[in-house]
Amino acid sequence: KIEHLLVGDVVLVNLETAASNRSLDELGVKRSKRGLTFQANTAELNGLRASGVTAVSLANNHAEDCGDSAMLETLDLTAKANLFSAGVARDADPFKPTRWDIRDGVVALFSATTKRNRGSPFPDAKAQLAFKPFKEMGRFLPEIIQSYRKDHPDELIIVSLHWGSEGAARPYPGQ
């Protein structure tokens, strides 16, 4: 049973999908070469909130599966469902944390990924994914978090980093 995990000030999940009720054809997106295109029904976001989830990490390898417009739709729908989200931004820095008040202070959520299924952003994308290759992320993310910590020493900082080798039993060298 997980009910005791869903009552905290911050209950964070990795939303490993975009949320849209439109078909891939309507979104103008082809199924990925691997055959895995993750897409959630928009009503499921309300279900997350109703279950006690307060925040979602959007930066992961499936964020772009349904295209730029579905990423933007996901941002809008998470806000509408009263879920805080980080890792994708509309015409802004996706590495900037999402901040909100809790009982005893402020939370700052950073979300980033070292994986991108589609290889590169969509042309003219308005949604920005917090992505850096693994070799760059190792120095980039700590630098921005340390800089943020200097200016916000009393905030609770949460970092959700989506990385690693799928299906691997152990991290590969360098991780």
mmCIF file of C-alpha atoms in Angstrom:
data_model
loop_
_atom_site.group_PDB
_atom_site.id
_atom_site.type_symbol
_atom_site.label_atom_id
_atom_site.label_comp_id
_atom_site.label_asym_id
_atom_site.label_seq_id
_atom_site.Cartn_x
_atom_site.Cartn_y
_atom_site.Cartn_z
ATOM 1 C CA LYS A 1 0.000 0.000 0.000
ATOM 2 C CA ILE A 2 1.245 3.451 -0.864
ATOM 3 C CA GLU A 3 -1.392 5.677 0.723
ATOM 4 C CA HIS A 4 1.090 6.920 3.344
ATOM 5 C CA LEU A 5 3.352 8.169 0.534
ATOM 6 C CA LEU A 6 0.627 10.358 -0.970
ATOM 7 C CA VAL A 7 0.055 12.732 1.950
ATOM 8 C CA GLY A 8 3.282 14.771 1.985
ATOM 9 C CA ASP A 9 3.750 18.455 1.227
ATOM 10 C CA VAL A 10 5.501 17.330 -1.952
ATOM 11 C CA VAL A 11 4.516 14.169 -3.792
ATOM 12 C CA LEU A 12 6.519 14.046 -7.022
ATOM 13 C CA VAL A 13 6.169 11.640 -9.934
ATOM 14 C CA ASN A 14 7.939 11.374 -13.272
ATOM 15 C CA LEU A 15 5.300 11.958 -15.956
ATOM 16 C CA GLU A 16 6.871 9.792 -18.638
ATOM 17 C CA THR A 17 4.464 10.930 -21.331
ATOM 18 C CA ALA A 18 2.738 13.856 -22.940
ATOM 19 C CA ALA A 19 -0.957 14.403 -22.209
ATOM 20 C CA SER A 20 -3.292 14.985 -25.130
ATOM 21 C CA ASN A 21 -6.591 13.579 -26.333
ATOM 22 C CA ARG A 22 -5.632 14.237 -29.955
ATOM 23 C CA SER A 23 -4.384 11.381 -32.148
ATOM 24 C CA LEU A 24 -0.815 11.299 -33.451
ATOM 25 C CA ASP A 25 -2.211 12.153 -36.897
ATOM 26 C CA GLU A 26 -3.994 15.194 -35.455
ATOM 27 C CA LEU A 27 -0.773 16.177 -33.699
ATOM 28 C CA GLY A 28 1.184 15.757 -36.938
ATOM 29 C CA VAL A 29 3.576 13.244 -35.396
ATOM 30 C CA LYS A 30 4.682 9.831 -36.617
ATOM 31 C CA ARG A 31 5.084 6.895 -34.292
ATOM 32 C CA SER A 32 8.695 6.568 -33.133
ATOM 33 C CA LYS A 33 11.025 4.175 -34.960
ATOM 34 C CA ARG A 34 11.122 1.996 -31.849
ATOM 35 C CA GLY A 35 7.318 1.769 -31.912
ATOM 36 C CA LEU A 36 6.983 3.328 -28.466
ATOM 37 C CA THR A 37 5.036 6.557 -28.404
ATOM 38 C CA PHE A 38 3.735 7.349 -24.938
ATOM 39 C CA GLN A 39 0.568 9.417 -24.658
ATOM 40 C CA ALA A 40 -1.728 9.906 -21.665
ATOM 41 C CA ASN A 41 -5.381 10.818 -21.700
ATOM 42 C CA THR A 42 -5.794 14.312 -20.274
ATOM 43 C CA ALA A 43 -8.233 13.132 -17.576
ATOM 44 C CA GLU A 44 -5.423 11.082 -16.042
ATOM 45 C CA LEU A 45 -3.736 14.276 -14.822
ATOM 46 C CA ASN A 46 -6.755 15.037 -12.648
ATOM 47 C CA GLY A 47 -6.502 11.492 -11.335
ATOM 48 C CA LEU A 48 -2.892 12.096 -10.303
ATOM 49 C CA ARG A 49 -3.890 15.204 -8.365
ATOM 50 C CA ALA A 50 -6.864 13.460 -6.771
ATOM 51 C CA SER A 51 -4.558 10.655 -5.596
ATOM 52 C CA GLY A 52 -2.322 13.134 -3.746
ATOM 53 C CA VAL A 53 0.377 13.896 -6.322
ATOM 54 C CA THR A 54 1.413 17.559 -6.117
ATOM 55 C CA ALA A 55 4.173 17.824 -8.731
ATOM 56 C CA VAL A 56 5.332 16.185 -11.943
ATOM 57 C CA SER A 57 8.721 16.000 -13.588
ATOM 58 C CA LEU A 58 8.253 16.467 -17.328
ATOM 59 C CA ALA A 59 11.870 16.156 -18.487
ATOM 60 C CA ASN A 60 12.340 12.637 -19.802
ATOM 61 C CA ASN A 61 12.866 10.762 -23.053
ATOM 62 C CA HIS A 62 9.134 10.498 -23.803
ATOM 63 C CA ALA A 63 8.242 14.173 -23.287
ATOM 64 C CA GLU A 64 8.548 14.865 -27.017
ATOM 65 C CA ASP A 65 6.836 11.696 -28.267
ATOM 66 C CA CYS A 66 3.669 13.529 -29.338
ATOM 67 C CA GLY A 67 5.295 16.715 -30.588
ATOM 68 C CA ASP A 68 5.622 20.325 -29.601
ATOM 69 C CA SER A 69 1.916 21.118 -29.355
ATOM 70 C CA ALA A 70 1.308 18.154 -27.031
ATOM 71 C CA MET A 71 4.185 19.321 -24.797
ATOM 72 C CA LEU A 72 2.533 22.743 -24.589
ATOM 73 C CA GLU A 73 -0.829 21.101 -23.945
ATOM 74 C CA THR A 74 0.733 19.050 -21.155
ATOM 75 C CA LEU A 75 2.031 22.250 -19.523
ATOM 76 C CA ASP A 76 -1.438 23.800 -19.669
ATOM 77 C CA LEU A 77 -3.169 20.675 -18.416
ATOM 78 C CA THR A 78 -0.830 20.109 -15.491
ATOM 79 C CA ALA A 79 -1.478 23.693 -14.376
ATOM 80 C CA LYS A 80 -5.236 23.212 -14.828
ATOM 81 C CA ALA A 81 -5.024 20.048 -12.679
ATOM 82 C CA ASN A 82 -3.195 22.061 -9.975
ATOM 83 C CA LEU A 83 0.004 20.091 -10.476
ATOM 84 C CA PHE A 84 3.351 21.870 -10.296
ATOM 85 C CA SER A 85 5.612 20.883 -13.180
ATOM 86 C CA ALA A 86 9.233 21.363 -14.190
ATOM 87 C CA GLY A 87 11.495 20.300 -17.037
ATOM 88 C CA VAL A 88 9.532 21.746 -19.968
ATOM 89 C CA ALA A 89 8.974 25.438 -20.584
ATOM 90 C CA ARG A 90 7.073 27.573 -23.056
ATOM 91 C CA ASP A 91 9.493 29.968 -24.805
ATOM 92 C CA ALA A 92 11.637 30.091 -21.650
ATOM 93 C CA ASP A 93 14.546 28.392 -19.879
ATOM 94 C CA PRO A 94 13.402 24.820 -19.115
ATOM 95 C CA PHE A 95 16.149 24.454 -16.504
ATOM 96 C CA LYS A 96 14.604 27.182 -14.358
ATOM 97 C CA PRO A 97 13.002 25.639 -11.278
ATOM 98 C CA THR A 98 9.313 25.693 -10.522
ATOM 99 C CA ARG A 99 8.720 27.192 -7.072
ATOM 100 C CA TRP A 100 5.787 26.947 -4.699
ATOM 101 C CA ASP A 101 4.972 27.498 -1.049
ATOM 102 C CA ILE A 102 4.547 24.680 1.432
ATOM 103 C CA ARG A 103 3.770 24.793 5.162
ATOM 104 C CA ASP A 104 7.262 25.654 6.349
ATOM 105 C CA GLY A 105 8.859 27.326 3.353
ATOM 106 C CA VAL A 106 9.342 27.192 -0.383
ATOM 107 C CA VAL A 107 10.075 24.273 -2.708
ATOM 108 C CA ALA A 108 12.160 24.650 -5.864
ATOM 109 C CA LEU A 109 11.841 21.750 -8.312
ATOM 110 C CA PHE A 110 14.469 21.229 -11.005
ATOM 111 C CA SER A 111 13.813 18.596 -13.667
ATOM 112 C CA ALA A 112 16.190 17.560 -16.446
ATOM 113 C CA THR A 113 16.968 14.666 -18.773
ATOM 114 C CA THR A 114 19.978 13.262 -20.571
ATOM 115 C CA LYS A 115 17.766 11.273 -22.956
ATOM 116 C CA ARG A 116 15.850 12.438 -25.996
ATOM 117 C CA ASN A 117 14.077 9.816 -28.138
ATOM 118 C CA ARG A 118 13.562 12.044 -31.151
ATOM 119 C CA GLY A 119 17.190 13.202 -31.378
ATOM 120 C CA SER A 120 16.538 16.917 -31.786
ATOM 121 C CA PRO A 121 13.781 19.403 -30.996
ATOM 122 C CA PHE A 122 10.927 19.887 -33.411
ATOM 123 C CA PRO A 123 11.462 22.686 -35.945
ATOM 124 C CA ASP A 124 10.172 26.022 -34.626
ATOM 125 C CA ALA A 125 9.393 24.424 -31.267
ATOM 126 C CA LYS A 126 7.787 26.649 -28.663
ATOM 127 C CA ALA A 127 8.160 24.041 -25.928
ATOM 128 C CA GLN A 128 11.686 23.656 -24.574
ATOM 129 C CA LEU A 129 12.858 20.434 -22.913
ATOM 130 C CA ALA A 130 15.475 20.574 -20.130
ATOM 131 C CA PHE A 131 17.894 18.336 -22.028
ATOM 132 C CA LYS A 132 21.681 18.074 -22.061
ATOM 133 C CA PRO A 133 23.780 15.082 -23.120
ATOM 134 C CA PHE A 134 25.063 13.078 -20.169
ATOM 135 C CA LYS A 135 28.641 14.367 -20.461
ATOM 136 C CA GLU A 136 27.454 17.987 -20.282
ATOM 137 C CA MET A 137 24.781 17.482 -17.629
ATOM 138 C CA GLY A 138 27.353 16.320 -15.082
ATOM 139 C CA ARG A 139 28.788 19.813 -14.752
ATOM 140 C CA PHE A 140 25.882 21.951 -16.020
ATOM 141 C CA LEU A 141 23.148 20.918 -13.578
ATOM 142 C CA PRO A 142 25.263 21.132 -10.401
ATOM 143 C CA GLU A 143 26.405 24.615 -11.428
ATOM 144 C CA ILE A 144 22.891 25.979 -11.849
ATOM 145 C CA ILE A 145 21.715 24.343 -8.622
ATOM 146 C CA GLN A 146 24.667 25.707 -6.645
ATOM 147 C CA SER A 147 24.069 29.155 -8.089
ATOM 148 C CA TYR A 148 20.376 28.928 -7.199
ATOM 149 C CA ARG A 149 21.216 27.731 -3.666
ATOM 150 C CA LYS A 150 23.387 30.838 -3.079
ATOM 151 C CA ASP A 151 20.433 33.119 -3.843
ATOM 152 C CA HIS A 152 17.817 30.942 -2.109
ATOM 153 C CA PRO A 153 19.554 29.351 0.906
ATOM 154 C CA ASP A 154 16.352 28.544 2.806
ATOM 155 C CA GLU A 155 14.435 26.783 0.040
ATOM 156 C CA LEU A 156 13.965 23.050 -0.234
ATOM 157 C CA ILE A 157 15.562 22.087 -3.556
ATOM 158 C CA ILE A 158 14.381 18.923 -5.270
ATOM 159 C CA VAL A 159 16.164 17.629 -8.371
ATOM 160 C CA SER A 160 14.613 15.068 -10.689
ATOM 161 C CA LEU A 161 17.186 13.833 -13.199
ATOM 162 C CA HIS A 162 16.103 11.338 -15.852
ATOM 163 C CA TRP A 163 19.197 9.454 -17.023
ATOM 164 C CA GLY A 164 20.777 6.045 -17.420
ATOM 165 C CA SER A 165 20.633 3.094 -19.741
ATOM 166 C CA GLU A 166 17.245 1.479 -20.236
ATOM 167 C CA GLY A 167 17.174 -2.171 -19.329
ATOM 168 C CA ALA A 168 20.646 -2.098 -17.750
ATOM 169 C CA ALA A 169 21.136 -3.819 -14.423
ATOM 170 C CA ARG A 170 23.881 -1.365 -13.415
ATOM 171 C CA PRO A 171 24.939 2.160 -14.361
ATOM 172 C CA TYR A 172 27.510 2.324 -17.120
ATOM 173 C CA PRO A 173 30.994 3.806 -16.444
ATOM 174 C CA GLY A 174 30.856 7.513 -15.779
ATOM 175 C CA GLN A 175 27.435 7.440 -14.162
#
